[in-house]
Short mmCIF file of C-alpha atoms in Angstrom, two decimals:
data_model
loop_
_atom_site.label_atom_id
_atom_site.label_comp_id
_atom_site.label_asym_id
_atom_site.label_seq_id
_atom_site.Cartn_x
_atom_site.Cartn_y
_atom_site.Cartn_z
CA MET Q 223 -24.71 -15.17 25.75
CA ILE Q 224 -24.76 -11.58 24.38
CA ARG Q 225 -23.55 -8.83 26.88
CA THR Q 226 -24.44 -4.87 26.34
CA VAL Q 227 -21.07 -3.21 27.62
CA PRO Q 228 -21.20 0.56 28.55
CA THR Q 229 -18.72 2.46 27.37
CA ALA Q 230 -17.69 6.19 26.67
CA PRO Q 231 -16.27 7.75 23.15
CA TYR Q 232 -13.02 8.62 22.31
CA LYS Q 233 -12.29 11.33 20.37
CA ASP Q 234 -9.10 10.10 18.26
CA GLN Q 235 -10.53 7.04 15.34
CA LYS Q 236 -10.87 9.35 13.16
CA PRO Q 237 -9.51 6.65 10.03
CA GLY Q 238 -6.29 7.57 7.65
CA THR Q 239 -5.78 6.68 4.61
CA SER Q 240 -6.33 3.04 5.40
CA GLY Q 241 -7.99 2.48 9.02
CA LEU Q 242 -7.22 3.31 12.38
CA ARG Q 243 -3.68 3.52 13.39
CA LYS Q 244 -2.57 4.06 16.32
CA LYS Q 245 0.06 2.56 19.30
CA VAL Q 246 -0.51 -0.77 21.23
CA PRO Q 247 -0.66 1.05 23.87
CA VAL Q 248 -3.29 3.11 22.56
CA PHE Q 249 -5.46 0.17 21.59
CA ALA Q 250 -4.78 -1.74 24.76
CA GLN Q 251 -6.46 1.21 26.58
CA GLU Q 252 -9.95 0.59 27.95
CA ASN Q 253 -12.80 -0.35 25.27
CA TYR Q 254 -10.86 1.34 22.08
CA ALA Q 255 -10.71 -1.44 19.65
CA GLU Q 256 -13.73 -2.61 20.45
CA ASN Q 257 -15.33 1.11 20.47
CA PHE Q 258 -14.02 1.59 17.07
CA ILE Q 259 -15.19 -2.39 16.26
CA GLN Q 260 -18.55 -1.45 16.95
CA SER Q 261 -18.46 1.74 15.32
CA ILE Q 262 -17.76 0.23 12.34
CA PHE Q 263 -20.99 -2.60 12.48
CA ASP Q 264 -23.14 1.16 13.69
CA SER Q 265 -22.16 2.24 10.19
CA LEU Q 266 -23.26 -0.54 8.15
CA GLU Q 267 -26.27 -1.80 7.61
CA GLY Q 268 -27.79 -5.03 5.92
CA PHE Q 269 -25.62 -7.55 7.12
CA GLU Q 270 -27.28 -9.87 9.29
CA GLY Q 271 -26.98 -13.26 8.34
CA LYS Q 272 -24.27 -12.61 6.13
CA THR Q 273 -20.31 -13.43 6.11
CA LEU Q 274 -17.18 -11.24 7.10
CA VAL Q 275 -13.85 -11.49 6.67
CA ILE Q 276 -11.51 -11.23 9.49
CA GLY Q 277 -7.42 -11.85 9.24
CA GLY Q 278 -4.08 -9.46 10.29
CA ASP Q 279 -0.20 -9.45 9.25
CA GLY Q 280 0.39 -11.28 12.68
CA ARG Q 281 1.91 -7.87 14.05
CA TYR Q 282 1.09 -8.06 17.94
CA TYR Q 283 -1.95 -7.63 20.01
CA ASN Q 284 -3.50 -9.07 16.47
CA ARG Q 285 -4.50 -12.22 18.36
CA GLU Q 286 -6.26 -10.89 21.43
CA VAL Q 287 -8.30 -8.12 18.27
CA ILE Q 288 -9.50 -11.23 16.64
CA GLN Q 289 -10.76 -12.85 19.28
CA LYS Q 290 -12.95 -9.02 20.64
CA ALA Q 291 -13.84 -8.98 16.57
CA LEU Q 292 -15.00 -12.13 16.57
CA LYS Q 293 -17.47 -12.15 19.97
CA MET Q 294 -18.62 -8.36 18.55
CA ALA Q 295 -19.81 -10.16 15.27
CA ALA Q 296 -21.67 -12.73 15.87
CA ALA Q 297 -23.30 -10.50 19.07
CA ALA Q 298 -24.01 -7.77 16.25
CA GLY Q 299 -25.92 -10.87 13.49
CA PHE Q 300 -23.66 -11.75 11.33
CA GLY Q 301 -24.13 -15.47 10.09
CA LYS Q 302 -20.51 -16.48 9.75
CA VAL Q 303 -16.88 -15.05 9.93
CA MET Q 304 -13.85 -16.30 8.05
CA VAL Q 305 -10.55 -15.86 10.15
CA GLY Q 306 -7.18 -16.74 9.10
CA GLN Q 307 -5.62 -19.36 10.19
CA GLY Q 308 -3.41 -18.24 13.35
CA GLY Q 309 -5.40 -14.80 12.40
CA ILE Q 310 -3.58 -14.67 9.27
CA LEU Q 311 -4.74 -12.99 6.31
CA SER Q 312 -2.32 -11.08 4.60
CA THR Q 313 -3.86 -7.72 2.66
CA PRO Q 314 -4.35 -8.84 -0.38
CA ALA Q 315 -5.56 -12.21 0.49
CA ALA Q 316 -7.86 -10.83 2.32
CA SER Q 317 -9.91 -8.63 0.35
CA ASN Q 318 -9.59 -11.88 -2.60
CA ILE Q 319 -11.38 -14.03 0.18
CA ILE Q 320 -14.14 -11.33 0.42
CA ARG Q 321 -14.85 -11.44 -2.91
CA LYS Q 322 -14.29 -14.38 -4.30
CA TYR Q 323 -17.08 -15.96 -1.25
CA GLY Q 324 -19.63 -13.07 -1.94
CA ALA Q 325 -18.73 -12.02 2.02
CA PHE Q 326 -20.23 -8.81 3.35
CA GLY Q 327 -17.07 -7.77 4.58
CA GLY Q 328 -14.58 -7.92 5.52
CA ILE Q 329 -12.01 -6.44 8.98
CA ILE Q 330 -8.53 -6.28 8.55
CA LEU Q 331 -6.36 -6.20 11.77
CA SER Q 332 -2.76 -4.00 9.92
CA ALA Q 333 -0.45 -1.00 10.39
CA SER Q 334 0.76 -1.77 6.52
CA HIS Q 335 4.90 -1.13 6.90
CA ASN Q 336 4.88 0.49 10.02
CA PRO Q 337 7.15 -1.49 12.75
CA GLY Q 338 5.41 -3.52 14.74
CA GLY Q 339 5.86 -4.80 18.54
CA PRO Q 340 4.18 -3.85 22.94
CA ASN Q 341 4.85 -0.36 22.09
CA GLU Q 342 4.89 -0.02 17.98
CA ASP Q 343 1.80 0.12 15.68
CA PHE Q 344 -2.02 -1.67 15.30
CA GLY Q 345 -4.69 -0.86 13.33
CA ILE Q 346 -8.02 -1.34 11.64
CA LYS Q 347 -9.61 -1.23 8.84
CA TYR Q 348 -13.08 -1.86 7.22
CA ASN Q 349 -13.13 -3.70 3.83
CA ILE Q 350 -16.37 -3.07 2.07
CA GLY Q 351 -17.65 -5.83 -0.13
CA ASN Q 352 -15.78 -5.65 -3.39
CA GLY Q 353 -12.87 -6.20 -1.34
CA GLY Q 354 -11.72 -2.77 -1.32
CA PRO Q 355 -11.18 -0.26 1.21
CA ALA Q 356 -13.79 1.68 2.76
CA PRO Q 357 -14.87 4.91 0.79
CA GLU Q 358 -14.99 8.04 2.72
CA LYS Q 359 -18.19 7.57 3.25
CA ILE Q 360 -18.68 4.72 5.36
CA THR Q 361 -15.11 6.18 7.33
CA GLU Q 362 -16.85 9.51 8.03
CA ALA Q 363 -19.75 7.49 9.17
CA ILE Q 364 -17.46 5.19 12.07
CA PHE Q 365 -15.92 8.25 12.97
CA GLU Q 366 -18.59 10.80 13.71
CA ARG Q 367 -20.10 6.95 15.17
CA SER Q 368 -17.05 6.75 17.75
CA LYS Q 369 -18.07 10.56 19.06
CA ILE Q 370 -20.65 9.78 20.64
CA ILE Q 371 -20.72 5.82 20.85
CA SER Q 372 -22.03 4.83 24.49
CA GLU Q 373 -21.82 1.34 24.80
CA TYR Q 374 -20.61 -2.11 22.68
CA LYS Q 375 -22.42 -6.10 22.34
CA ILE Q 376 -20.29 -8.93 22.82
CA ALA Q 377 -20.46 -12.70 22.66
CA ASP Q 378 -20.21 -13.90 25.90
CA ALA Q 379 -18.42 -17.29 24.96
CA PRO Q 380 -14.10 -18.82 25.23
CA ASP Q 381 -11.57 -17.87 22.90
CA ILE Q 382 -12.40 -19.59 19.20
CA ASP Q 383 -8.55 -21.79 18.19
CA LEU Q 384 -7.35 -19.80 15.81
CA ASP Q 385 -4.77 -22.22 14.99
CA THR Q 386 -7.18 -25.40 13.77
CA GLN Q 387 -9.23 -25.00 10.60
CA GLY Q 388 -12.00 -26.28 10.31
CA SER Q 389 -15.50 -24.35 11.79
CA CYS Q 390 -16.98 -23.99 14.63
CA ASP Q 391 -19.99 -22.20 16.26
CA LEU Q 392 -19.51 -18.71 18.39
CA ALA Q 393 -22.89 -18.01 19.63
CA GLY Q 394 -25.15 -19.16 17.49
CA MET Q 395 -22.43 -17.60 14.29
CA THR Q 396 -20.14 -19.93 12.48
CA VAL Q 397 -16.38 -19.61 12.91
CA GLU Q 398 -14.70 -20.74 9.49
CA VAL Q 399 -10.85 -21.60 10.27
CA VAL Q 400 -9.10 -21.07 6.94
CA ASP Q 401 -6.16 -22.07 4.69
CA PRO Q 402 -4.92 -18.07 4.70
CA VAL Q 403 -2.98 -19.00 1.07
CA ALA Q 404 -4.58 -21.58 -0.30
CA ASP Q 405 -7.08 -19.26 -2.05
CA TYR Q 406 -4.21 -16.92 -2.89
CA ALA Q 407 -1.75 -19.23 -4.87
CA GLN Q 408 -4.48 -20.37 -6.99
CA LEU Q 409 -5.22 -17.52 -7.69
CA MET Q 410 -1.92 -15.96 -8.65
CA GLU Q 411 -1.42 -19.56 -10.86
CA SER Q 412 -4.49 -18.68 -12.85
CA LEU Q 413 -2.88 -15.05 -13.61
CA PHE Q 414 0.87 -15.96 -14.11
CA ASP Q 415 2.18 -18.24 -16.57
CA PHE Q 416 4.12 -20.19 -13.54
CA ASP Q 417 5.42 -22.58 -16.27
CA ALA Q 418 7.54 -19.96 -17.63
CA ILE Q 419 8.63 -19.15 -14.35
CA ARG Q 420 9.88 -22.35 -13.30
CA ASN Q 421 11.63 -22.36 -16.82
CA LEU Q 422 13.63 -19.70 -15.76
CA ILE Q 423 14.54 -20.64 -12.36
CA SER Q 424 15.35 -24.04 -12.81
CA GLY Q 425 17.62 -22.96 -15.65
CA GLY Q 426 19.64 -20.90 -12.56
CA PHE Q 427 17.76 -17.92 -12.13
CA ARG Q 428 18.46 -16.91 -8.61
CA ILE Q 429 15.84 -15.55 -6.65
CA ALA Q 430 15.92 -13.92 -3.38
CA MET Q 431 13.05 -12.45 -1.85
CA ASP Q 432 12.92 -10.97 1.77
CA SER Q 433 9.87 -11.10 3.21
CA MET Q 434 10.82 -9.14 6.78
CA GLY Q 435 9.29 -11.35 9.45
CA ALA Q 436 6.18 -10.42 8.08
CA VAL Q 437 2.62 -11.63 6.25
CA THR Q 438 3.79 -12.59 2.92
CA GLY Q 439 6.54 -15.25 4.25
CA PRO Q 440 3.91 -18.40 4.30
CA TYR Q 441 2.37 -17.09 0.99
CA ALA Q 442 6.02 -16.81 -0.67
CA LYS Q 443 7.15 -20.44 0.89
CA GLU Q 444 4.16 -21.77 -0.89
CA ILE Q 445 4.40 -19.81 -4.23
CA ILE Q 446 8.00 -19.26 -4.94
CA GLU Q 447 10.10 -22.02 -3.39
CA LYS Q 448 7.09 -24.95 -3.58
CA ARG Q 449 4.89 -24.57 -6.25
CA LEU Q 450 7.70 -22.21 -9.11
CA GLY Q 451 10.42 -24.76 -7.55
CA ALA Q 452 13.11 -21.51 -6.05
CA PRO Q 453 15.81 -23.43 -3.85
CA ALA Q 454 14.19 -23.55 0.22
CA GLY Q 455 15.87 -20.42 1.74
CA SER Q 456 15.21 -18.46 -1.81
CA VAL Q 457 12.92 -16.66 1.05
CA ARG Q 458 13.81 -15.23 3.47
CA ASN Q 459 12.57 -13.53 6.90
CA ALA Q 460 9.74 -15.99 6.36
CA THR Q 461 7.82 -16.62 9.62
CA PRO Q 462 5.84 -13.52 10.78
CA LEU Q 463 6.28 -12.82 14.32
CA PRO Q 464 4.64 -10.21 16.30
CA ASP Q 465 7.75 -7.33 16.15
CA PHE Q 466 8.59 -8.20 12.50
CA GLY Q 467 11.97 -10.12 13.99
CA GLY Q 468 13.05 -6.63 14.60
CA HIS Q 469 12.86 -5.17 11.05
CA HIS Q 470 10.37 -2.11 10.01
CA PRO Q 471 8.60 -4.51 7.35
CA ASP Q 472 8.89 -1.38 4.46
CA PRO Q 473 10.58 -2.70 1.54
CA ASN Q 474 13.04 0.01 0.61
CA LEU Q 475 16.55 0.88 -0.05
CA VAL Q 476 16.87 2.08 3.49
CA HIS Q 477 15.04 -0.62 5.54
CA ALA Q 478 15.74 -3.95 2.91
CA LYS Q 479 19.44 -2.46 2.59
CA GLU Q 480 21.04 -6.00 3.02
CA LEU Q 481 18.88 -7.63 0.03
CA TYR Q 482 20.12 -4.38 -2.17
CA ASP Q 483 23.40 -5.63 -1.25
CA ASP Q 484 22.68 -9.07 -1.37
CA VAL Q 485 21.72 -8.17 -5.16
CA MET Q 486 24.16 -5.56 -6.51
CA SER Q 487 27.16 -8.37 -5.38
CA ALA Q 488 28.91 -9.71 -7.92
CA ASP Q 489 27.99 -13.31 -6.55
CA GLY Q 490 24.46 -12.42 -5.50
CA PRO Q 491 21.38 -13.18 -6.98
CA GLU Q 492 20.11 -11.92 -10.09
CA PHE Q 493 16.70 -11.05 -8.73
CA GLY Q 494 15.05 -8.98 -5.64
CA ALA Q 495 12.25 -8.61 -4.29
CA ALA Q 496 11.01 -7.53 -0.39
CA SER Q 497 6.97 -7.08 0.94
CA ASP Q 498 5.98 -5.23 3.77
CA GLY Q 499 3.68 -5.72 6.85
CA ASP Q 500 0.41 -6.78 5.59
CA GLY Q 501 1.93 -7.68 1.89
CA ASP Q 502 0.22 -5.35 -0.10
CA ARG Q 503 3.93 -3.31 -1.07
CA ASN Q 504 7.12 -4.40 -2.81
CA MET Q 505 10.28 -3.29 -4.24
CA VAL Q 506 11.88 -5.13 -7.24
CA VAL Q 507 15.58 -4.93 -7.50
CA GLY Q 508 18.01 -6.37 -10.47
CA LYS Q 509 21.23 -6.78 -10.96
CA ASP Q 510 22.94 -3.02 -11.30
CA MET Q 511 18.97 -1.56 -11.26
CA PHE Q 512 16.77 -0.82 -8.22
CA VAL Q 513 13.10 0.13 -9.98
CA THR Q 514 11.18 2.48 -8.75
CA PRO Q 515 7.37 2.01 -8.10
CA SER Q 516 6.73 3.93 -10.81
CA ASP Q 517 8.97 2.50 -12.98
CA SER Q 518 7.07 -0.94 -11.92
CA LEU Q 519 3.59 0.42 -12.53
CA ALA Q 520 4.36 2.11 -16.17
CA ILE Q 521 6.52 -1.37 -17.23
CA ILE Q 522 3.72 -3.68 -15.70
CA ALA Q 523 1.71 -1.71 -18.16
CA ALA Q 524 3.60 -1.85 -20.81
CA ASN Q 525 4.58 -5.67 -20.64
CA ALA Q 526 0.77 -6.63 -19.69
CA LYS Q 527 0.28 -8.98 -22.38
CA CYS Q 528 3.43 -11.34 -20.83
CA ALA Q 529 0.94 -12.67 -18.15
CA PRO Q 530 -2.02 -15.06 -19.52
CA GLY Q 531 -4.29 -13.25 -16.83
CA TYR Q 532 -3.39 -10.03 -19.07
CA ALA Q 533 -3.39 -11.59 -22.74
CA LYS Q 534 -6.27 -9.45 -23.65
CA GLY Q 535 -4.21 -6.27 -22.59
CA ILE Q 536 -5.54 -3.89 -19.70
CA ALA Q 537 -8.84 -1.01 -20.15
CA GLY Q 538 -6.82 1.50 -18.22
CA ILE Q 539 -4.60 2.62 -16.18
CA ALA Q 540 -4.47 4.12 -12.40
CA ARG Q 541 -1.89 5.90 -9.98
CA SER Q 542 -1.54 8.04 -7.37
CA MET Q 543 -1.14 11.57 -7.47
CA PRO Q 544 2.57 12.22 -6.63
CA THR Q 545 2.93 9.20 -8.08
CA SER Q 546 5.59 10.18 -11.63
CA ALA Q 547 4.04 10.06 -14.67
CA ALA Q 548 6.00 7.43 -16.47
CA ALA Q 549 2.67 5.52 -16.83
CA ASP Q 550 0.87 8.44 -18.04
CA ARG Q 551 3.25 8.10 -21.22
CA VAL Q 552 2.46 4.31 -21.45
CA ALA Q 553 -1.07 5.15 -21.75
CA GLU Q 554 -1.22 7.55 -24.33
CA LYS Q 555 0.94 5.56 -26.62
CA LEU Q 556 -0.86 2.53 -26.22
CA GLY Q 557 -4.09 4.62 -26.14
CA LEU Q 558 -5.64 3.61 -23.36
CA GLY Q 559 -7.03 5.72 -20.29
CA MET Q 560 -5.65 7.26 -17.50
CA TYR Q 561 -6.45 8.33 -14.34
CA GLU Q 562 -4.97 10.59 -11.41
CA THR Q 563 -6.54 10.19 -7.53
CA PRO Q 564 -5.27 11.07 -4.57
CA THR Q 565 -3.28 8.61 -2.83
CA GLY Q 566 -4.93 5.97 -0.57
CA TRP Q 567 -6.11 2.72 -2.94
CA LYS Q 568 -9.61 3.59 -1.84
CA TYR Q 569 -9.67 5.94 -4.81
CA PHE Q 570 -9.10 3.03 -7.78
CA GLY Q 571 -12.32 0.69 -6.36
CA ASN Q 572 -14.47 3.27 -8.24
CA LEU Q 573 -12.67 2.39 -11.44
CA MET Q 574 -11.82 -0.56 -11.00
CA ASP Q 575 -15.19 -2.21 -10.38
CA ALA Q 576 -16.94 0.30 -13.59
CA GLY Q 577 -14.09 -1.37 -15.81
CA LYS Q 578 -12.59 1.76 -16.56
CA VAL Q 579 -8.55 0.35 -14.90
CA THR Q 580 -7.04 -3.26 -15.13
CA VAL Q 581 -3.40 -1.49 -13.34
CA CYS Q 582 -3.39 0.79 -10.32
CA GLY Q 583 -0.25 1.74 -8.47
CA GLU Q 584 1.08 4.31 -5.99
CA GLU Q 585 4.60 5.99 -5.52
CA SER Q 586 4.98 4.61 -1.81
CA PHE Q 587 5.60 0.87 -3.01
CA GLY Q 588 1.84 -0.13 -4.33
CA THR Q 589 0.62 -1.64 -7.01
CA GLY Q 590 -2.33 -4.18 -8.20
CA SER Q 591 -4.81 -5.12 -10.37
CA ASP Q 592 -8.21 -5.79 -10.63
CA HIS Q 593 -7.45 -9.56 -9.42
CA VAL Q 594 -8.34 -7.64 -6.12
CA ARG Q 595 -9.46 -5.15 -4.77
CA GLU Q 596 -6.18 -4.13 -2.99
CA LYS Q 597 -2.15 -3.22 -3.27
CA ASP Q 598 -0.53 -6.36 -3.77
CA GLY Q 599 2.99 -7.30 -3.71
CA LEU Q 600 3.38 -10.64 -4.60
CA TRP Q 601 1.52 -10.37 -7.23
CA ALA Q 602 3.82 -7.46 -8.91
CA ILE Q 603 6.97 -9.37 -8.02
CA LEU Q 604 5.19 -12.37 -9.53
CA PHE Q 605 4.24 -10.11 -12.51
CA TRP Q 606 8.30 -8.88 -13.16
CA LEU Q 607 9.25 -12.69 -12.63
CA ASN Q 608 6.80 -13.96 -15.42
CA ILE Q 609 7.68 -10.37 -17.93
CA ILE Q 610 11.83 -11.76 -17.12
CA ALA Q 611 10.59 -15.64 -18.02
CA ALA Q 612 8.85 -14.17 -20.77
CA ARG Q 613 11.64 -11.33 -21.95
CA LYS Q 614 14.16 -13.17 -21.59
CA GLU Q 615 16.12 -10.69 -20.21
CA GLY Q 616 17.15 -8.98 -17.10
CA VAL Q 617 15.34 -6.44 -14.91
CA ALA Q 618 18.28 -3.72 -16.01
CA GLU Q 619 18.05 -4.33 -19.49
CA ILE Q 620 13.94 -4.49 -19.40
CA VAL Q 621 14.16 -0.90 -17.42
CA ARG Q 622 16.46 0.59 -20.13
CA LYS Q 623 14.97 -0.45 -22.38
CA HIS Q 624 12.15 1.85 -21.36
CA TRP Q 625 13.00 4.16 -20.47
CA ALA Q 626 14.58 4.33 -24.49
CA GLU Q 627 10.85 3.91 -25.71
CA TYR Q 628 8.99 5.99 -23.68
CA GLY Q 629 12.18 8.61 -21.60
CA ARG Q 630 12.83 8.02 -18.75
CA ASN Q 631 11.21 10.38 -14.97
CA TYR Q 632 14.08 10.62 -12.65
CA TYR Q 633 12.06 10.48 -9.00
CA SER Q 634 12.01 10.26 -5.73
CA ARG Q 635 10.63 10.69 -1.92
CA HIS Q 636 11.61 12.95 0.70
CA ASP Q 637 9.97 11.64 3.94
CA TYR Q 638 10.57 13.45 7.10
CA GLU Q 639 9.26 11.48 9.71
CA GLU Q 640 7.45 12.20 13.17
CA VAL Q 641 7.90 16.23 12.54
CA ASP Q 642 5.88 18.54 15.28
CA THR Q 643 2.25 18.29 13.62
CA ASP Q 644 1.95 21.91 14.08
CA ALA Q 645 4.81 22.76 12.26
CA ALA Q 646 4.30 20.21 9.51
CA ASN Q 647 0.59 22.10 9.20
CA GLY Q 648 1.81 25.21 9.23
CA LEU Q 649 4.35 24.32 6.58
CA MET Q 650 1.21 23.41 4.34
CA ASP Q 651 -1.09 26.33 5.23
CA ALA Q 652 2.30 28.51 4.16
CA LEU Q 653 2.53 26.12 1.10
CA ARG Q 654 -1.42 27.52 0.42
CA SER Q 655 -0.63 30.98 1.18
CA LYS Q 656 1.72 30.98 -1.78
CA LEU Q 657 0.02 29.21 -4.71
CA SER Q 658 -1.97 32.58 -6.25
CA SER Q 659 2.09 33.88 -6.47
CA LEU Q 660 3.93 31.33 -7.44
CA PRO Q 661 2.99 30.86 -10.92
CA GLY Q 662 5.47 32.62 -13.74
CA GLN Q 663 8.15 32.83 -10.66
CA SER Q 664 12.04 31.33 -11.22
CA PHE Q 665 14.34 29.92 -9.40
CA GLY Q 666 16.89 29.49 -11.13
CA ASP Q 667 16.46 28.09 -14.34
CA LEU Q 668 13.90 26.55 -13.31
CA LYS Q 669 10.20 28.61 -13.94
CA VAL Q 670 6.73 27.63 -12.42
CA GLU Q 671 4.02 27.03 -14.09
CA ALA Q 672 0.93 26.38 -12.57
CA ALA Q 673 0.94 25.76 -8.83
CA ASP Q 674 -1.99 23.97 -6.69
CA ASP Q 675 -3.85 22.12 -3.89
CA PHE Q 676 -5.08 18.74 -5.89
CA SER Q 677 -8.51 18.53 -5.91
CA TYR Q 678 -10.79 14.94 -7.63
CA THR Q 679 -13.83 14.07 -8.83
CA ASP Q 680 -14.39 10.67 -8.98
CA PRO Q 681 -16.11 9.70 -12.80
CA ILE Q 682 -17.54 7.28 -11.21
CA ASP Q 683 -19.89 8.83 -8.64
CA GLY Q 684 -18.94 11.80 -8.38
CA SER Q 685 -17.57 12.44 -5.32
CA VAL Q 686 -14.88 15.44 -4.24
CA SER Q 687 -11.61 15.11 -2.42
CA THR Q 688 -10.06 18.25 -1.82
CA ARG Q 689 -6.83 19.67 -0.42
CA GLN Q 690 -4.92 15.95 -1.60
CA GLY Q 691 -1.43 17.82 -1.58
CA ILE Q 692 0.73 21.08 -2.78
CA ARG Q 693 1.13 20.76 -6.99
CA ILE Q 694 4.01 22.65 -8.09
CA LEU Q 695 4.60 22.25 -11.65
CA PHE Q 696 7.68 23.71 -13.56
CA GLN Q 697 7.75 23.85 -17.47
CA GLY Q 698 9.16 21.61 -19.02
CA GLY Q 699 7.58 17.96 -16.96
CA SER Q 700 9.28 18.51 -13.71
CA ARG Q 701 7.49 19.27 -10.63
CA VAL Q 702 7.24 19.10 -6.33
CA VAL Q 703 4.62 17.58 -4.42
CA PHE Q 704 4.43 18.26 -0.92
CA ARG Q 705 1.78 16.25 1.10
CA LEU Q 706 1.26 15.62 5.06
CA SER Q 707 1.03 11.47 4.84
CA GLY Q 708 -1.91 9.48 6.55
CA THR Q 709 0.00 6.84 7.33
CA GLY Q 710 1.68 7.24 10.71
CA THR Q 711 1.02 7.33 14.28
CA SER Q 712 3.15 9.72 15.69
CA GLY Q 713 3.72 13.47 14.72
CA ALA Q 714 3.66 14.50 11.16
CA THR Q 715 5.28 12.72 8.04
CA LEU Q 716 5.47 15.17 5.35
CA ARG Q 717 6.42 13.86 2.21
CA ILE Q 718 8.24 15.37 -0.64
CA TYR Q 719 8.20 14.02 -4.28
CA VAL Q 720 10.42 15.17 -6.86
CA GLU Q 721 10.34 14.41 -10.46
CA ARG Q 722 11.62 15.12 -13.61
CA TYR Q 723 11.26 14.41 -16.93
CA GLU Q 724 14.25 13.69 -19.50
CA PRO Q 725 13.41 12.28 -23.07
CA ASP Q 726 17.03 12.08 -23.94
CA ALA Q 727 18.54 8.64 -23.45
CA SER Q 728 22.27 9.85 -23.79
CA ARG Q 729 20.63 11.51 -20.17
CA HIS Q 730 19.56 8.51 -18.22
CA GLY Q 731 22.64 7.50 -16.63
CA ILE Q 732 22.69 9.89 -14.33
CA GLU Q 733 22.40 9.04 -10.08
CA THR Q 734 18.85 10.43 -9.89
CA GLN Q 735 19.52 12.65 -6.54
CA ALA Q 736 22.34 14.25 -8.91
CA ALA Q 737 19.53 14.81 -11.37
CA LEU Q 738 16.43 15.80 -9.31
CA SER Q 739 19.58 18.33 -7.04
CA ASP Q 740 18.23 21.83 -8.05
CA LEU Q 741 14.19 20.51 -7.92
CA ILE Q 742 15.32 19.65 -4.74
CA ALA Q 743 16.59 22.65 -3.59
CA VAL Q 744 13.60 24.55 -4.55
CA ALA Q 745 11.31 22.39 -2.89
CA ASP Q 746 13.05 23.48 -0.08
CA GLU Q 747 13.39 27.13 -0.67
CA ILE Q 748 9.50 27.51 -1.10
CA ALA Q 749 8.53 25.60 1.15
CA GLU Q 750 11.21 26.87 4.20
CA ILE Q 751 11.53 23.23 4.91
CA LYS Q 752 15.05 23.36 7.36
CA THR Q 753 13.35 26.68 8.48
CA ARG Q 754 9.88 25.14 9.54
CA THR Q 755 10.41 22.04 10.98
CA GLY Q 756 14.51 21.75 12.07
CA ARG Q 757 15.52 19.08 10.25
CA THR Q 758 18.39 19.88 8.31
CA GLY Q 759 17.80 16.56 6.22
CA PRO Q 760 14.76 13.61 5.23
CA THR Q 761 14.90 10.96 7.76
CA VAL Q 762 14.36 8.58 4.43
CA ILE Q 763 15.33 8.92 0.50
CA THR Q 764 13.30 6.53 -1.82
#
């Protein structure tokens, strides 16, 4: 029942910050997905007879690759696979199932916040036994194996019925099709004060949750409408669709503008939230207030004791390097450990496993905690509802009081998408060549205090990650960060992060881009963005 299939390697299967992402036609090439899945299995040891979790965000090509992965897992010797009904598992829900049932690991099929469809994006990511993304030593081993692979093994068996819950046999391996929502909803109910949130909603507090035609729809319907009592229709675009209904499932001010405009209207809901393709990102807005992801992390950390699951306080906070220093000020005031890591949720895993941190966040709309080992969009949204219910204050009031206490970190990210790869690499190389000469230079009123290419030594295992982003730090706490994203599938995405710290509460009402205008101009001057990319402005500003 097991076939050995000859194959030839592809040279482009290097995982990025969160797995391998390519366009669907690339994955649909002969043996392309099979090669990468086999390379995963060939890079692991000790999984014979163990349990593997498989699920995805429902995007185009999800079901086809799940069938391949199931048959290859049977051929590899796994004893059991738990797969989400309909092939669906949000990324945080998959992490929870891996942890709850002691699985060896999991395969998550997603390209996160990237578009879906026949010619759009697809992805495969391996998560280890703690529920988190595979560390670099494993992803590097997978890549090295993919470059020399000559065969893969697959069970010669009919496809599994993914739409019916229950267990069946596949070439001697048990396949259990599980409810993708139940375990996750139970976990959320254990962490948050559902009674307080129910009372908030029953008192007339209106919520709009946009699942963007993506995976969180069933989760949000079950939790927000069914368990918390929000009126039917509070969760919008709730059916996961292969092309996300034509949405770009990235919860930001560009792609979730309709939700934002609704909340900001006079008769709109008091609270708006959105999540992304695979459910690990979030956007939160309230009347007259968009909450930046950096501020969201800081405010959740500062108010963690509002939620029953965190009533004893948190151990520490971690953030990715490009994320603003807003959370640093909370950690300092509360006497907590603060850790600055490279971009990529995998860098938080060791810190959480060692008990060093409880709450983590990235500026790219990702927030989470040690309840799983992935960022978790719906968790962050429920945390905000818990804080609102406990404090009996609206979003804008909570944010402004936080700024008054800790100061405001004006912050924005400018994305230049699908830039010519050579041009983007040339820009970064030119910046690196300038680093030693920048300190001491003045650009208008801004004086460079330091400049470096960020590197990180993991305090738990001592591993070192270099070339993680170029930082230009100015006197007074302002900074500009340049980084090439590892989550795109076409060309290169140049991300520029701009930040200014403002302790004076009387200056907390300035429009963000205006407050950062001189830093934005200096970023272009130093990096020669327009000249080197040919772009007159960013594709997306968040």
